[in-house]
mmCIF file of C-alpha atoms in Angstrom:
data_model
loop_
_atom_site.group_PDB
_atom_site.id
_atom_site.type_symbol
_atom_site.label_atom_id
_atom_site.label_comp_id
_atom_site.label_asym_id
_atom_site.label_seq_id
_atom_site.Cartn_x
_atom_site.Cartn_y
_atom_site.Cartn_z
ATOM 1 C CA MET J 1116 11.202 -9.043 -10.564
ATOM 2 C CA GLY J 1117 10.232 -11.358 -7.369
ATOM 3 C CA HIS J 1118 6.910 -10.623 -5.856
ATOM 4 C CA ASP J 1119 6.413 -11.283 -2.583
ATOM 5 C CA THR J 1120 2.716 -13.410 -2.873
ATOM 6 C CA LEU J 1121 1.561 -12.357 0.814
ATOM 7 C CA VAL J 1122 1.363 -8.767 1.701
ATOM 8 C CA TRP J 1123 2.886 -8.055 4.952
ATOM 9 C CA ASP J 1124 0.809 -5.547 7.079
ATOM 10 C CA VAL J 1125 3.989 -3.646 8.075
ATOM 11 C CA VAL J 1126 6.917 -3.288 6.487
ATOM 12 C CA VAL J 1127 10.137 -1.386 8.172
ATOM 13 C CA VAL J 1128 12.776 0.070 6.885
ATOM 14 C CA GLY J 1129 16.049 0.134 8.567
ATOM 15 C CA ALA J 1130 17.597 -1.727 11.261
ATOM 16 C CA GLY J 1131 18.871 0.413 14.005
ATOM 17 C CA PRO J 1132 17.168 0.580 17.349
ATOM 18 C CA ALA J 1133 13.750 2.540 16.614
ATOM 19 C CA GLY J 1134 13.623 -0.090 13.637
ATOM 20 C CA SER J 1135 14.125 -3.372 15.556
ATOM 21 C CA ALA J 1136 12.238 -2.008 18.361
ATOM 22 C CA ALA J 1137 9.414 -0.655 15.619
ATOM 23 C CA ALA J 1138 9.438 -4.427 13.733
ATOM 24 C CA ARG J 1139 9.508 -6.190 17.451
ATOM 25 C CA ALA J 1140 6.311 -4.421 19.011
ATOM 26 C CA CYS J 1141 4.252 -4.603 15.737
ATOM 27 C CA ALA J 1142 5.151 -8.723 15.604
ATOM 28 C CA GLU J 1143 4.253 -8.475 19.491
ATOM 29 C CA GLU J 1144 0.898 -6.794 18.531
ATOM 30 C CA GLY J 1145 0.211 -9.932 16.148
ATOM 31 C CA LEU J 1146 1.320 -7.786 13.201
ATOM 32 C CA LYS J 1147 3.012 -9.695 10.082
ATOM 33 C CA THR J 1148 6.490 -8.007 9.939
ATOM 34 C CA ILE J 1149 9.372 -7.639 7.665
ATOM 35 C CA CYS J 1150 12.349 -5.346 8.541
ATOM 36 C CA ILE J 1151 14.513 -4.485 5.599
ATOM 37 C CA GLU J 1152 18.283 -3.186 6.111
ATOM 38 C CA GLU J 1153 20.561 -1.782 3.707
ATOM 39 C CA HIS J 1154 23.950 -3.114 5.397
ATOM 40 C CA GLY J 1155 25.271 -6.114 5.693
ATOM 41 C CA THR J 1156 25.886 -6.266 9.322
ATOM 42 C CA ILE J 1157 23.924 -4.604 12.033
ATOM 43 C CA GLY J 1158 24.982 -2.047 14.023
ATOM 44 C CA TYR J 1159 27.817 -0.976 11.370
ATOM 45 C CA PRO J 1160 28.761 0.854 10.307
ATOM 46 C CA VAL J 1161 28.532 2.568 13.812
ATOM 47 C CA GLN J 1162 27.129 6.571 13.580
ATOM 48 C CA CYS J 1163 26.589 6.983 17.578
ATOM 49 C CA ALA J 1164 28.555 8.372 20.351
ATOM 50 C CA GLY J 1165 27.233 5.275 21.983
ATOM 51 C CA LEU J 1166 26.000 7.168 25.185
ATOM 52 C CA LEU J 1167 22.420 6.837 26.447
ATOM 53 C CA SER J 1168 20.555 7.799 29.358
ATOM 54 C CA ALA J 1169 19.404 5.399 31.701
ATOM 55 C CA SER J 1170 15.967 5.852 30.758
ATOM 56 C CA ALA J 1171 16.995 5.510 26.868
ATOM 57 C CA PHE J 1172 19.329 2.088 27.863
ATOM 58 C CA THR J 1173 15.914 0.864 29.902
ATOM 59 C CA GLU J 1174 13.558 1.406 26.308
ATOM 60 C CA CYS J 1175 16.443 -1.009 24.194
ATOM 61 C CA ASP J 1176 15.260 -4.178 26.988
ATOM 62 C CA VAL J 1177 18.648 -5.299 26.319
ATOM 63 C CA SER J 1178 21.215 -7.461 28.728
ATOM 64 C CA LYS J 1179 23.724 -5.671 30.068
ATOM 65 C CA ARG J 1180 26.351 -6.800 27.653
ATOM 66 C CA PRO J 1181 26.500 -4.029 25.232
ATOM 67 C CA ILE J 1182 27.668 -1.910 28.590
ATOM 68 C CA THR J 1183 31.331 -0.910 28.344
ATOM 69 C CA ASN J 1184 31.040 1.756 31.424
ATOM 70 C CA GLU J 1185 28.244 3.441 33.640
ATOM 71 C CA VAL J 1186 28.296 7.158 34.038
ATOM 72 C CA THR J 1187 27.303 9.016 37.493
ATOM 73 C CA GLY J 1188 28.058 13.006 36.458
ATOM 74 C CA ALA J 1189 29.948 15.157 33.904
ATOM 75 C CA ARG J 1190 32.283 17.835 33.677
ATOM 76 C CA MET J 1191 31.874 20.993 31.210
ATOM 77 C CA VAL J 1192 34.606 22.963 30.898
ATOM 78 C CA SER J 1193 34.378 25.930 28.725
ATOM 79 C CA GLY J 1194 38.602 26.161 27.687
ATOM 80 C CA LEU J 1195 38.514 29.962 28.944
ATOM 81 C CA GLY J 1196 38.808 28.825 32.615
ATOM 82 C CA GLY J 1197 35.399 28.271 33.563
ATOM 83 C CA GLU J 1198 34.471 25.036 35.078
ATOM 84 C CA LEU J 1199 32.008 22.441 36.385
ATOM 85 C CA LEU J 1200 31.192 19.200 37.899
ATOM 86 C CA PHE J 1201 28.618 17.244 39.212
ATOM 87 C CA ASP J 1202 28.408 14.257 40.273
ATOM 88 C CA ALA J 1203 24.883 12.624 41.066
ATOM 89 C CA GLY J 1204 26.073 9.341 42.470
ATOM 90 C CA VAL J 1205 24.138 6.715 40.706
ATOM 91 C CA THR J 1206 24.251 6.149 37.345
ATOM 92 C CA LYS J 1207 23.082 8.440 35.023
ATOM 93 C CA ALA J 1208 23.708 7.078 31.818
ATOM 94 C CA TYR J 1209 25.919 3.848 30.107
ATOM 95 C CA VAL J 1210 28.701 3.844 27.779
ATOM 96 C CA VAL J 1211 27.541 0.918 25.573
ATOM 97 C CA ASP J 1212 28.988 -0.760 21.978
ATOM 98 C CA ARG J 1213 26.119 0.249 19.637
ATOM 99 C CA CYS J 1214 27.049 -2.635 17.425
ATOM 100 C CA LEU J 1215 26.430 -5.493 20.523
ATOM 101 C CA LEU J 1216 22.818 -2.941 21.267
ATOM 102 C CA ASP J 1217 21.705 -3.029 17.644
ATOM 103 C CA ARG J 1218 22.323 -6.945 17.139
ATOM 104 C CA GLU J 1219 20.834 -7.687 20.301
ATOM 105 C CA MET J 1220 17.813 -5.390 19.576
ATOM 106 C CA ALA J 1221 17.558 -7.103 16.222
ATOM 107 C CA LYS J 1222 17.336 -10.714 17.391
ATOM 108 C CA LYS J 1223 14.559 -9.750 20.340
ATOM 109 C CA ALA J 1224 12.741 -8.663 17.010
ATOM 110 C CA ALA J 1225 13.330 -12.337 15.163
ATOM 111 C CA ASP J 1226 12.237 -13.955 18.096
ATOM 112 C CA ALA J 1227 8.919 -11.973 18.600
ATOM 113 C CA GLY J 1228 8.603 -13.063 15.133
ATOM 114 C CA VAL J 1229 10.115 -10.393 12.901
ATOM 115 C CA GLU J 1230 11.915 -11.183 9.022
ATOM 116 C CA PHE J 1231 14.815 -9.324 8.322
ATOM 117 C CA ARG J 1232 16.191 -9.099 4.569
ATOM 118 C CA LEU J 1233 19.862 -7.507 5.122
ATOM 119 C CA LYS J 1234 21.469 -6.184 2.464
ATOM 120 C CA THR J 1235 18.205 -5.056 1.007
ATOM 121 C CA SER J 1236 17.541 -1.108 -0.015
ATOM 122 C CA ALA J 1237 14.277 0.503 -0.724
ATOM 123 C CA SER J 1238 14.744 1.776 -4.584
ATOM 124 C CA GLY J 1239 11.149 3.240 -4.889
ATOM 125 C CA ILE J 1240 7.624 2.549 -3.736
ATOM 126 C CA SER J 1241 4.484 2.080 -5.892
ATOM 127 C CA GLY J 1242 0.931 2.008 -4.903
ATOM 128 C CA SER J 1243 1.160 -0.329 -1.428
ATOM 129 C CA SER J 1244 4.654 -1.946 -3.294
ATOM 130 C CA LEU J 1245 8.167 -1.009 -1.807
ATOM 131 C CA LEU J 1246 10.563 -1.967 -4.674
ATOM 132 C CA THR J 1247 14.111 -2.960 -2.834
ATOM 133 C CA ARG J 1248 17.128 -4.276 -4.383
ATOM 134 C CA GLY J 1249 19.457 -6.255 -2.666
ATOM 135 C CA VAL J 1250 20.884 -9.553 -2.486
ATOM 136 C CA ARG J 1251 17.664 -11.154 -4.046
ATOM 137 C CA GLY J 1252 17.975 -8.434 -6.921
ATOM 138 C CA ARG J 1253 15.073 -6.791 -7.439
ATOM 139 C CA GLU J 1254 11.285 -7.182 -5.799
ATOM 140 C CA GLU J 1255 8.413 -6.272 -4.249
ATOM 141 C CA ILE J 1256 7.210 -6.279 -1.261
ATOM 142 C CA PRO J 1257 3.417 -5.504 -0.787
ATOM 143 C CA PHE J 1258 2.514 -3.730 2.492
ATOM 144 C CA ARG J 1259 -0.262 -2.075 4.592
ATOM 145 C CA LEU J 1260 1.718 0.241 6.146
ATOM 146 C CA LEU J 1261 5.434 1.375 6.361
ATOM 147 C CA ILE J 1262 7.531 2.285 8.873
ATOM 148 C CA ALA J 1263 10.575 4.453 7.768
ATOM 149 C CA ALA J 1264 13.644 4.003 10.589
ATOM 150 C CA ASP J 1265 16.280 4.970 7.691
ATOM 151 C CA GLY J 1266 17.655 7.503 9.055
ATOM 152 C CA PRO J 1267 18.619 11.418 8.961
ATOM 153 C CA ARG J 1268 18.426 10.993 4.984
ATOM 154 C CA SER J 1269 15.467 8.757 4.762
ATOM 155 C CA SER J 1270 14.874 7.756 1.515
ATOM 156 C CA VAL J 1271 11.140 6.432 1.821
ATOM 157 C CA ALA J 1272 10.610 10.349 2.934
ATOM 158 C CA ARG J 1273 12.110 11.333 -0.231
ATOM 159 C CA MET J 1274 10.255 8.881 -2.480
ATOM 160 C CA LEU J 1275 7.207 10.050 -0.708
ATOM 161 C CA GLY J 1276 8.323 13.743 -1.445
ATOM 162 C CA LEU J 1277 7.386 15.011 2.497
ATOM 163 C CA GLN J 1278 9.514 17.638 4.025
ATOM 164 C CA ARG J 1279 12.623 16.879 5.909
ATOM 165 C CA PRO J 1280 13.764 18.197 9.038
ATOM 166 C CA VAL J 1281 15.385 21.700 9.273
ATOM 167 C CA LEU J 1282 18.848 21.690 10.322
ATOM 168 C CA TYR J 1283 21.448 18.968 10.044
ATOM 169 C CA LEU J 1284 24.864 18.682 11.992
ATOM 170 C CA ALA J 1285 27.598 16.553 10.948
ATOM 171 C CA GLY J 1286 29.221 14.486 13.418
ATOM 172 C CA VAL J 1287 33.059 13.288 13.670
ATOM 173 C CA GLN J 1288 34.072 10.697 16.704
ATOM 174 C CA ALA J 1289 37.594 8.848 17.366
ATOM 175 C CA GLU J 1290 38.393 6.394 19.896
ATOM 176 C CA VAL J 1291 41.552 6.673 21.431
ATOM 177 C CA PRO J 1292 43.720 6.210 24.174
ATOM 178 C CA HIS J 1293 43.348 8.260 26.914
ATOM 179 C CA GLU J 1294 43.085 8.032 30.716
ATOM 180 C CA MET J 1295 40.195 9.678 32.251
ATOM 181 C CA ASP J 1296 37.557 9.527 35.738
ATOM 182 C CA PRO J 1297 35.514 6.664 34.114
ATOM 183 C CA ARG J 1298 32.724 8.298 36.330
ATOM 184 C CA TYR J 1299 32.431 11.471 33.759
ATOM 185 C CA VAL J 1300 31.514 12.683 30.765
ATOM 186 C CA GLU J 1301 33.142 15.712 29.609
ATOM 187 C CA LEU J 1302 31.352 18.725 27.983
ATOM 188 C CA HIS J 1303 33.326 21.182 25.646
ATOM 189 C CA PRO J 1304 31.030 23.544 24.432
ATOM 190 C CA ASN J 1305 33.465 26.065 22.828
ATOM 191 C CA ALA J 1306 34.947 23.014 20.517
ATOM 192 C CA SER J 1307 31.762 23.950 17.985
ATOM 193 C CA PRO J 1308 30.374 27.301 17.787
ATOM 194 C CA ASP J 1309 26.820 25.877 17.387
ATOM 195 C CA PHE J 1310 26.582 22.560 19.342
ATOM 196 C CA PHE J 1311 29.664 20.887 22.016
ATOM 197 C CA GLY J 1312 32.607 18.899 21.939
ATOM 198 C CA TRP J 1313 32.513 15.640 23.674
ATOM 199 C CA VAL J 1314 34.605 13.113 25.914
ATOM 200 C CA ILE J 1315 33.018 10.112 26.921
ATOM 201 C CA PRO J 1316 35.502 7.483 28.713
ATOM 202 C CA VAL J 1317 34.765 4.092 27.525
ATOM 203 C CA SER J 1318 36.975 2.902 30.099
ATOM 204 C CA ALA J 1319 39.331 4.373 32.549
ATOM 205 C CA THR J 1320 42.099 4.571 30.026
ATOM 206 C CA ARG J 1321 40.129 4.968 26.758
ATOM 207 C CA ALA J 1322 37.364 7.416 25.565
ATOM 208 C CA ARG J 1323 35.319 8.004 22.706
ATOM 209 C CA ILE J 1324 36.017 11.976 21.082
ATOM 210 C CA GLY J 1325 33.892 13.794 19.251
ATOM 211 C CA LEU J 1326 32.236 16.975 18.025
ATOM 212 C CA CYS J 1327 28.929 18.115 16.138
ATOM 213 C CA ALA J 1328 28.309 21.149 13.862
ATOM 214 C CA ARG J 1329 26.582 22.945 11.033
ATOM 215 C CA GLU J 1330 29.926 23.063 8.947
ATOM 216 C CA HIS J 1331 33.181 22.581 8.821
ATOM 217 C CA ALA J 1332 33.348 19.517 11.722
ATOM 218 C CA LYS J 1333 35.814 17.973 10.695
ATOM 219 C CA ASP J 1334 38.681 20.943 10.724
ATOM 220 C CA HIS J 1335 36.779 21.635 14.114
ATOM 221 C CA PHE J 1336 37.755 18.178 15.285
ATOM 222 C CA ASP J 1337 40.833 18.362 14.399
ATOM 223 C CA ARG J 1338 41.706 20.983 16.350
ATOM 224 C CA PHE J 1339 39.787 19.673 18.960
ATOM 225 C CA ILE J 1340 41.026 16.320 19.104
ATOM 226 C CA SER J 1341 45.027 17.251 19.325
ATOM 227 C CA ARG J 1342 44.932 18.258 22.586
ATOM 228 C CA TYR J 1343 44.181 13.995 23.144
ATOM 229 C CA GLY J 1344 47.631 13.000 20.932
ATOM 230 C CA GLN J 1345 46.394 11.863 17.524
ATOM 231 C CA ASN J 1346 46.573 7.784 17.499
ATOM 232 C CA SER J 1347 43.293 7.929 16.882
ATOM 233 C CA LEU J 1348 41.697 4.337 16.895
ATOM 234 C CA HIS J 1349 38.409 4.350 15.169
ATOM 235 C CA LEU J 1350 36.811 7.478 13.110
ATOM 236 C CA ALA J 1351 33.092 7.482 13.039
ATOM 237 C CA SER J 1352 30.496 9.955 11.457
ATOM 238 C CA GLY J 1353 27.189 10.537 11.291
ATOM 239 C CA VAL J 1354 24.621 13.395 10.596
ATOM 240 C CA ILE J 1355 21.993 14.346 13.578
ATOM 241 C CA PRO J 1356 18.875 15.924 12.138
ATOM 242 C CA LEU J 1357 17.195 18.440 14.371
ATOM 243 C CA GLY J 1358 13.696 19.740 14.270
ATOM 244 C CA VAL J 1359 10.709 17.241 13.647
ATOM 245 C CA MET J 1360 9.579 17.008 9.721
ATOM 246 C CA PRO J 1361 6.680 18.821 9.244
ATOM 247 C CA GLN J 1362 4.710 15.963 9.042
ATOM 248 C CA THR J 1363 5.584 12.628 10.579
ATOM 249 C CA TYR J 1364 2.933 10.583 9.074
ATOM 250 C CA GLY J 1365 1.509 10.238 5.736
ATOM 251 C CA ARG J 1366 0.475 8.120 2.261
ATOM 252 C CA ARG J 1367 0.930 4.533 4.321
ATOM 253 C CA ALA J 1368 3.586 5.417 6.137
ATOM 254 C CA LEU J 1369 4.720 6.209 10.090
ATOM 255 C CA PHE J 1370 8.448 8.120 10.342
ATOM 256 C CA VAL J 1371 10.310 7.042 13.480
ATOM 257 C CA GLY J 1372 13.418 8.356 15.287
ATOM 258 C CA ASP J 1373 16.064 9.928 13.367
ATOM 259 C CA ALA J 1374 14.114 9.924 9.444
ATOM 260 C CA ALA J 1375 11.343 12.021 11.826
ATOM 261 C CA GLY J 1376 13.893 14.766 13.018
ATOM 262 C CA PHE J 1377 13.821 12.910 16.910
ATOM 263 C CA ALA J 1378 17.173 13.688 17.909
ATOM 264 C CA LYS J 1379 16.987 15.737 21.145
ATOM 265 C CA PRO J 1380 18.578 19.068 19.982
ATOM 266 C CA THR J 1381 20.318 19.421 23.608
ATOM 267 C CA SER J 1382 22.339 16.668 23.229
ATOM 268 C CA GLY J 1383 22.380 14.866 19.791
ATOM 269 C CA GLY J 1384 21.061 11.709 21.291
ATOM 270 C CA GLY J 1385 18.422 9.939 19.202
ATOM 271 C CA VAL J 1386 17.987 6.392 20.966
ATOM 272 C CA TYR J 1387 15.374 7.270 23.581
ATOM 273 C CA THR J 1388 12.983 9.427 21.210
ATOM 274 C CA GLY J 1389 13.748 6.833 18.476
ATOM 275 C CA ILE J 1390 12.178 3.845 20.204
ATOM 276 C CA ARG J 1391 9.587 5.943 22.362
ATOM 277 C CA SER J 1392 8.194 6.869 18.614
ATOM 278 C CA ALA J 1393 8.415 2.878 17.329
ATOM 279 C CA LYS J 1394 6.488 1.826 20.451
ATOM 280 C CA HIS J 1395 3.748 4.525 19.233
ATOM 281 C CA ALA J 1396 4.126 3.632 15.482
ATOM 282 C CA ALA J 1397 3.530 -0.201 16.421
ATOM 283 C CA ALA J 1398 0.686 0.909 18.387
ATOM 284 C CA VAL J 1399 -1.135 2.920 15.815
ATOM 285 C CA ALA J 1400 -0.371 0.004 13.088
ATOM 286 C CA ALA J 1401 -1.799 -2.389 15.219
ATOM 287 C CA GLU J 1402 -5.434 -0.164 15.245
ATOM 288 C CA CYS J 1403 -4.939 0.728 11.527
ATOM 289 C CA VAL J 1404 -4.773 -3.207 10.488
ATOM 290 C CA ALA J 1405 -6.931 -4.289 12.922
ATOM 291 C CA ARG J 1406 -9.568 -1.798 11.137
ATOM 292 C CA GLY J 1407 -7.919 -1.889 7.979
ATOM 293 C CA ALA J 1408 -8.249 1.676 7.424
ATOM 294 C CA PHE J 1409 -4.845 3.280 6.794
ATOM 295 C CA ASP J 1410 -5.630 6.632 5.571
ATOM 296 C CA ASP J 1411 -3.577 9.833 6.946
ATOM 297 C CA GLY J 1412 -6.900 10.356 9.189
ATOM 298 C CA SER J 1413 -5.914 7.347 10.307
ATOM 299 C CA LEU J 1414 -2.191 7.707 10.620
ATOM 300 C CA ARG J 1415 -2.565 11.085 12.106
ATOM 301 C CA ASP J 1416 -3.206 9.583 15.297
ATOM 302 C CA TYR J 1417 0.819 8.461 15.404
ATOM 303 C CA GLU J 1418 1.957 12.132 15.838
ATOM 304 C CA ARG J 1419 -0.887 13.104 18.386
ATOM 305 C CA ARG J 1420 0.719 10.150 20.675
ATOM 306 C CA TRP J 1421 4.440 11.113 20.246
ATOM 307 C CA LYS J 1422 3.798 14.797 20.587
ATOM 308 C CA ASP J 1423 1.801 13.985 23.800
ATOM 309 C CA ASP J 1424 4.937 11.671 24.906
ATOM 310 C CA PHE J 1425 8.074 14.195 23.807
ATOM 311 C CA GLY J 1426 7.039 17.038 21.960
ATOM 312 C CA LYS J 1427 7.287 19.583 24.278
ATOM 313 C CA GLU J 1428 10.761 18.328 25.018
ATOM 314 C CA LEU J 1429 11.948 18.442 21.959
ATOM 315 C CA ASP J 1430 10.419 21.883 21.366
ATOM 316 C CA ILE J 1431 12.133 23.199 24.112
ATOM 317 C CA GLY J 1432 15.113 21.999 23.283
ATOM 318 C CA MET J 1433 14.834 23.004 19.612
ATOM 319 C CA LYS J 1434 14.664 26.163 21.041
ATOM 320 C CA ALA J 1435 17.453 26.290 23.754
ATOM 321 C CA LEU J 1436 20.082 25.139 20.600
ATOM 322 C CA ARG J 1437 19.277 27.856 19.404
ATOM 323 C CA MET J 1438 19.647 30.100 22.088
ATOM 324 C CA ARG J 1439 22.626 28.730 22.737
ATOM 325 C CA GLN J 1440 23.854 29.063 18.711
ATOM 326 C CA LYS J 1441 23.649 32.988 19.883
ATOM 327 C CA MET J 1442 26.335 32.495 22.505
ATOM 328 C CA THR J 1443 30.207 33.914 22.468
ATOM 329 C CA PRO J 1444 32.542 31.919 24.202
ATOM 330 C CA GLU J 1445 32.575 34.282 26.142
ATOM 331 C CA ASP J 1446 29.194 34.054 27.310
ATOM 332 C CA ILE J 1447 29.691 30.084 28.128
ATOM 333 C CA ASP J 1448 32.829 30.586 29.982
ATOM 334 C CA ARG J 1449 30.747 33.107 32.326
ATOM 335 C CA LEU J 1450 27.551 30.218 32.200
ATOM 336 C CA CYS J 1451 30.355 28.043 33.274
ATOM 337 C CA ARG J 1452 31.677 29.790 36.629
ATOM 338 C CA ALA J 1453 27.511 31.223 36.879
ATOM 339 C CA LEU J 1454 26.428 27.217 37.277
ATOM 340 C CA ASP J 1455 29.785 26.241 39.757
ATOM 341 C CA ASN J 1456 27.690 26.829 42.683
ATOM 342 C CA PRO J 1457 26.654 24.785 45.417
ATOM 343 C CA ASP J 1458 23.261 25.577 44.710
ATOM 344 C CA LEU J 1459 22.920 25.203 41.422
ATOM 345 C CA ILE J 1460 25.080 21.972 40.700
ATOM 346 C CA ARG J 1461 22.265 20.570 43.697
ATOM 347 C CA THR J 1462 19.843 21.794 41.407
ATOM 348 C CA ILE J 1463 21.338 20.177 38.617
ATOM 349 C CA VAL J 1464 21.628 16.565 40.127
ATOM 350 C CA GLU J 1465 18.395 16.618 41.236
ATOM 351 C CA HIS J 1466 16.958 17.637 38.304
ATOM 352 C CA GLY J 1467 19.146 17.140 35.777
ATOM 353 C CA ASP J 1468 17.544 14.261 32.890
ATOM 354 C CA MET J 1469 19.106 13.970 29.229
ATOM 355 C CA ASP J 1470 15.978 12.861 27.610
ATOM 356 C CA ARG J 1471 13.316 15.650 29.226
ATOM 357 C CA PRO J 1472 15.837 18.834 29.804
ATOM 358 C CA GLY J 1473 12.800 20.675 30.357
ATOM 359 C CA THR J 1474 12.309 20.044 33.961
ATOM 360 C CA LEU J 1475 15.432 21.335 34.772
ATOM 361 C CA LEU J 1476 15.642 24.684 32.698
ATOM 362 C CA ARG J 1477 12.223 25.583 34.387
ATOM 363 C CA LYS J 1478 14.329 25.225 37.821
ATOM 364 C CA LEU J 1479 17.364 26.991 36.943
ATOM 365 C CA ALA J 1480 15.051 30.041 35.342
ATOM 366 C CA LEU J 1481 13.979 30.465 38.815
ATOM 367 C CA LYS J 1482 17.377 31.173 40.364
ATOM 368 C CA PRO J 1483 18.643 34.654 40.948
ATOM 369 C CA ALA J 1484 22.250 33.724 41.161
ATOM 370 C CA LEU J 1485 22.116 32.670 37.636
ATOM 371 C CA ALA J 1486 20.334 35.629 36.498
ATOM 372 C CA ARG J 1487 22.469 38.139 38.516
ATOM 373 C CA ALA J 1488 25.442 36.099 36.962
ATOM 374 C CA MET J 1489 24.521 36.073 33.028
ATOM 375 C CA GLY J 1490 22.320 39.111 33.138
ATOM 376 C CA ILE J 1491 18.937 40.031 32.378
ATOM 377 C CA LEU J 1492 18.974 39.281 28.798
ATOM 378 C CA PHE J 1493 19.857 35.853 29.523
ATOM 379 C CA ALA J 1494 17.375 35.157 32.007
ATOM 380 C CA SER J 1495 14.668 36.423 29.988
ATOM 381 C CA GLY J 1496 15.694 34.373 27.099
ATOM 382 C CA VAL J 1497 15.112 31.095 29.362
ATOM 383 C CA ARG J 1498 11.814 32.074 30.637
ATOM 384 C CA ARG J 1499 10.931 32.413 26.638
ATOM 385 C CA ILE J 1500 12.410 28.818 25.643
ATOM 386 C CA LEU J 1501 9.906 27.576 28.446
ATOM 387 C CA THR J 1502 6.736 30.240 27.954
ATOM 388 C CA ASP J 1503 6.555 30.376 24.519
#
């Protein structure tokens, strides 16, 4: 078994956006950083819809090369006649090629001094050494701190015996030839009983069509995509963890991105919170290394930082998702029709933010037209989401 003689300040497990961002930020803090990735290629296999809010794309800090399309609005389609279109007139989100995006983020990390080892997976933890196996056989990598960016099924969390996120959704998506207005993403809440389906324009003639569901995702997907013809070009599937793990730090490890359960319950997107959490983890890592303190008390600051940043939004999102899961297809159709009102559309355009939905919910909760159309139970439900 190979054994690194030097002790790494930080070992990052996983080279997705959160892992590369964490590794790069650690290296920029002057920490000796290595990042291991189980796959042979960064950015592949793709397990993401590839729609990033403008602020998530900014957080990635990459060139415009990964962008294939810019989106200014969305069309919400109930499937029962209710429909709603809002257009901000300015770019609200980018459709990206995740392979290019992930690779560019990893390259920036490497340029900052991070060492990458591909085809290398974590197989165990022994004291403060990470046991790995891969192209170089079995190795031991001694670390001061571990940053787990190893996705929804985090093996690091399993090895440390830490509790996982509460809920997992399965996602299925295909890229198909499909003509549509490239300015708008389509949302189909009734395509899935507990989440929604989407049609994301890659260009005016191609779209990514997918959905997430708690169970039978493939059956729901097959039904949904049959409206768009059958010649699927590229099928991808993945898992979205919803609900943050009870403790995102412990035993010399910090958990970032999907490994911590930071995907947004309202959209399933995890890049924005993943990179924000990665930067907080790197800042805490730098403080810990400077003080030589890696006990749980020293790591706790990480949890305080991300909670201050986006914790409230994740809470609100989780409650909104639970409320959504109680709604029938007819309720959703009624909501689509109720929101199709010039004043409410203006509010959505002005305050809608994919990463921070709380602001918009607050504004909509004050609108009597919505309460009237949806009934008193709905209005009090929204208020409860915001005040609990």
